[in-house]
XYZ file of C-alpha atoms in Angstrom:
280
model
C 17.736 -22.335 11.650
C 15.485 -19.638 13.114
C 12.363 -21.757 12.790
C 14.102 -24.781 14.308
C 15.114 -22.659 17.296
C 11.629 -21.134 17.527
C 9.885 -24.496 17.591
C 11.961 -25.467 20.624
C 10.653 -22.544 22.679
C 7.929 -23.211 25.295
C 5.782 -20.246 24.203
C 5.754 -21.578 20.674
C 4.852 -25.091 21.729
C 1.930 -23.900 23.838
C 0.155 -22.466 20.779
C 1.758 -23.899 17.673
C 2.635 -20.350 16.664
C -0.865 -18.916 16.313
C -0.116 -16.205 18.923
C 3.098 -15.140 17.151
C 3.655 -12.562 14.414
C 6.599 -11.624 12.234
C 7.492 -8.604 10.073
C 8.733 -9.475 6.589
C 9.926 -6.450 4.632
C 9.072 -7.617 1.138
C 6.028 -8.793 -0.822
C 4.576 -12.179 0.114
C 5.484 -13.721 -3.239
C 9.199 -13.398 -2.454
C 8.718 -15.962 0.320
C 6.640 -18.483 -1.637
C 9.215 -20.172 -3.828
C 8.074 -23.570 -5.035
C 11.198 -24.427 -7.056
C 14.805 -23.932 -6.013
C 15.578 -21.998 -9.187
C 12.729 -19.508 -8.592
C 13.216 -16.024 -7.131
C 13.135 -15.587 -3.331
C 12.753 -18.290 -0.706
C 10.185 -20.850 0.447
C 10.077 -19.411 3.983
C 6.270 -19.262 4.252
C 5.982 -22.925 3.251
C 8.473 -24.166 5.851
C 7.281 -26.106 8.940
C 6.517 -23.714 11.764
C 5.373 -20.784 9.621
C 1.829 -22.009 9.017
C 0.128 -20.249 11.938
C 2.191 -17.066 12.202
C 0.608 -13.712 11.335
C 2.896 -12.163 8.735
C 3.198 -8.401 8.216
C 4.296 -7.735 4.614
C 4.135 -4.815 2.177
C 1.934 -6.950 -0.094
C -0.223 -9.857 1.009
C -1.769 -12.881 -0.638
C -5.491 -11.969 -0.374
C -6.370 -15.640 0.020
C -4.055 -16.301 2.963
C -5.564 -15.285 6.317
C -2.147 -15.049 7.969
C -0.835 -12.454 5.494
C -1.430 -8.823 6.536
C -0.349 -5.975 4.262
C 1.280 -2.912 5.847
C 2.171 0.371 4.067
C 5.363 0.750 2.105
C 7.690 3.198 3.911
C 7.696 6.695 2.403
C 10.232 9.510 2.836
C 8.150 11.197 5.552
C 9.017 10.085 9.094
C 7.399 12.605 11.482
C 9.201 13.421 14.726
C 6.162 14.731 16.617
C 2.404 15.221 16.482
C 3.011 18.762 15.262
C 5.009 17.431 12.282
C 1.958 15.429 11.223
C -0.540 18.250 11.775
C 1.603 20.806 9.964
C 2.051 18.476 7.011
C -1.694 17.778 6.842
C -2.385 21.520 6.756
C 0.287 22.000 4.093
C -1.157 19.417 1.675
C -4.724 20.522 2.440
C -3.983 24.122 1.406
C -1.687 23.277 -1.490
C -2.579 24.996 -4.770
C -2.919 22.070 -7.179
C -2.545 23.267 -10.762
C -2.800 19.910 -12.534
C -5.817 17.612 -12.792
C -3.818 14.378 -12.600
C -0.307 12.955 -12.841
C 1.517 9.713 -13.469
C 4.984 8.731 -12.287
C 6.264 5.522 -13.809
C 8.279 3.901 -16.558
C 6.866 2.246 -19.686
C 7.628 -1.427 -20.180
C 8.521 -1.553 -23.852
C 9.202 -5.297 -23.710
C 5.613 -6.005 -22.614
C 2.966 -6.242 -25.319
C 0.129 -3.718 -24.808
C 1.916 -2.310 -21.770
C -0.643 -0.561 -19.559
C 1.834 1.992 -18.207
C 2.603 3.131 -21.749
C -1.119 3.593 -22.294
C -1.368 5.777 -19.191
C 1.631 7.845 -20.282
C 0.070 8.416 -23.709
C -3.227 9.534 -22.181
C -1.311 11.843 -19.857
C 0.769 13.402 -22.627
C -2.261 13.843 -24.895
C -4.001 16.234 -22.480
C -1.378 18.954 -22.362
C -1.622 21.127 -19.263
C -4.027 18.817 -17.444
C -1.651 15.944 -16.681
C 1.927 15.884 -15.458
C 4.057 12.873 -16.400
C 7.254 11.825 -14.641
C 9.100 9.238 -16.719
C 10.821 6.916 -14.244
C 12.805 4.939 -16.819
C 16.040 3.560 -15.412
C 16.610 4.667 -11.822
C 15.295 8.230 -12.088
C 12.692 7.744 -9.362
C 14.476 5.220 -7.142
C 16.088 7.765 -4.833
C 12.926 9.613 -3.860
C 13.497 12.395 -6.381
C 11.678 15.645 -5.659
C 10.167 15.529 -9.171
C 7.800 12.768 -8.063
C 6.781 14.520 -4.846
C 6.216 17.796 -6.694
C 4.007 16.032 -9.240
C 1.863 14.552 -6.465
C 1.710 17.830 -4.548
C 0.639 19.739 -7.668
C -2.037 17.259 -8.831
C -5.601 16.596 -7.736
C -5.335 12.903 -8.698
C -2.470 10.453 -9.235
C -2.670 7.354 -11.432
C -1.692 4.156 -9.620
C -1.495 1.064 -11.835
C 0.055 -2.105 -10.471
C 3.841 -2.170 -10.125
C 6.093 -5.200 -10.623
C 3.510 -6.885 -8.394
C -0.049 -5.726 -7.692
C 1.042 -3.001 -5.254
C 3.599 -0.182 -5.460
C 5.218 2.251 -3.074
C 3.958 5.168 -5.160
C 0.460 4.676 -3.679
C 1.683 5.915 -0.324
C 3.908 8.680 -1.706
C 0.824 9.913 -3.552
C -1.523 9.843 -0.560
C 1.002 11.368 1.855
C 1.180 14.263 -0.635
C -2.590 14.674 -0.365
C -3.273 13.527 -3.918
C -6.223 11.228 -4.621
C -5.162 7.792 -5.962
C -6.756 6.366 -9.093
C -6.647 2.554 -9.157
C -7.115 0.118 -12.035
C -6.795 -3.206 -10.133
C -8.730 -4.010 -6.930
C -5.697 -5.878 -5.605
C -3.513 -2.769 -5.739
C -5.033 -1.443 -2.499
C -8.606 -2.539 -1.757
C -7.694 -6.169 -1.041
C -4.471 -5.239 0.729
C -4.397 -2.515 3.385
C -7.679 -2.956 5.271
C -6.159 -1.975 8.619
C -4.784 1.289 7.225
C -7.282 2.608 4.678
C -10.997 3.515 4.874
C -13.400 0.619 4.427
C -15.236 2.471 1.630
C -12.885 2.707 -1.399
C -14.937 5.525 -2.948
C -14.327 7.713 0.098
C -10.606 8.115 -0.652
C -9.971 6.946 -4.229
C -11.232 6.573 -7.786
C -11.478 3.217 -9.546
C -11.394 2.841 -13.333
C -11.190 -0.733 -14.538
C -8.123 -1.253 -16.702
C -10.215 -2.837 -19.482
C -12.261 0.350 -19.753
C -9.055 2.326 -20.291
C -7.835 -0.198 -22.862
C -11.168 0.144 -24.673
C -10.845 3.907 -24.963
C -12.274 5.397 -21.763
C -10.803 8.847 -21.205
C -9.225 9.169 -17.757
C -9.428 12.955 -18.130
C -13.212 12.797 -18.679
C -13.756 10.518 -15.675
C -11.753 12.757 -13.343
C -13.325 15.967 -14.679
C -16.745 14.550 -13.787
C -15.964 15.061 -10.075
C -17.101 18.425 -8.726
C -14.800 20.638 -6.670
C -16.827 19.765 -3.588
C -16.478 16.031 -4.230
C -12.729 16.342 -4.783
C -12.353 18.355 -1.576
C -14.321 15.735 0.392
C -12.282 12.828 -0.972
C -9.005 14.662 -0.383
C -9.977 15.346 3.207
C -10.416 11.612 3.751
C -6.954 10.972 2.257
C -5.457 13.611 4.562
C -7.266 12.166 7.584
C -5.546 8.817 7.033
C -2.003 10.125 6.465
C -0.902 9.333 10.063
C -1.746 5.662 9.532
C 0.405 5.534 6.402
C 3.691 6.847 7.819
C 6.317 5.480 10.193
C 7.364 7.930 12.915
C 10.998 8.809 13.575
C 11.132 8.429 17.406
C 11.535 4.887 18.708
C 8.855 5.595 21.299
C 6.405 6.811 18.647
C 4.454 10.063 18.524
C 2.781 11.767 21.486
C -0.872 10.958 20.806
C -1.136 10.142 17.097
C -0.961 6.515 16.011
C 1.301 5.823 13.044
C 1.501 2.765 10.778
C 3.659 0.924 13.316
C 1.045 1.420 16.058
C -1.782 0.300 13.791
C 0.140 -2.818 12.693
C 1.126 -3.940 16.192
C -2.289 -3.222 17.710
C -3.912 -5.092 14.826
C -1.673 -8.117 15.301
C -2.334 -8.217 19.063
C -6.096 -7.835 18.522
C -6.060 -10.667 16.015
C -4.197 -12.921 18.463
C -6.698 -12.080 21.204
C -9.631 -12.853 18.915
C -8.100 -16.143 17.858
C -7.675 -17.088 21.502
C -11.271 -16.159 22.374
C -12.989 -17.852 19.470
C -10.648 -20.738 18.802
C -9.654 -19.654 15.303
C -6.682 -21.967 15.250
C -5.250 -24.009 12.438
C -4.277 -27.562 13.243
């Protein structure tokens, strides 16, 4: 009904939708149903949606019109000073643990990767902090997860139910350095919001290396204190772009994730108009 109404509007008809954008608060796959019995809807495949820029919390890397935006975290700053004070807090935090992992094992999945991470974490007593999120223990933003991130130099970030997970942003807002095992968990997702050089803010260990016996502890211990400090500073620098401010009018001078998303969408529309990047 919405798309039928939209296609009757003069602004839509003048461009075929290529200068429109929409926010969709779930992962892209929930809107790509190909069979009626499948999960979600077929919204993206409906007539009228082809040329719209779509802001989602996880994109299809092969669809130009999908743009991934950060998952909302529990931190919604009310002012510039809220952001600056929080950055100082996580920068000066005394981190007693080398790395942490918050997640639930998937016992029904053969060779479950999360279970492997939990075992590695538990086998290095004192160096890793594990938060078992079985059931709904972590669904309400429990302080146990935040404390684990605040107390750890690194946080392990495997894929979630899909390739991305909210925990990435909880981790980075806490000033912890994310460790990824799939490129699609972040590197092929949040280009507008994260540094262009993955090594500047994260560590990548291919999942197959872990499955073949690579010690996560040994990889992370190979980073010097100076290297860790430099990487953490990059994470802290990007915190404003990862959070959604409380005031409707935004922050005073700092751009949050909302600002970055809207400015990015408008820039994209302008570029399409200038260079004729239009789909038929």
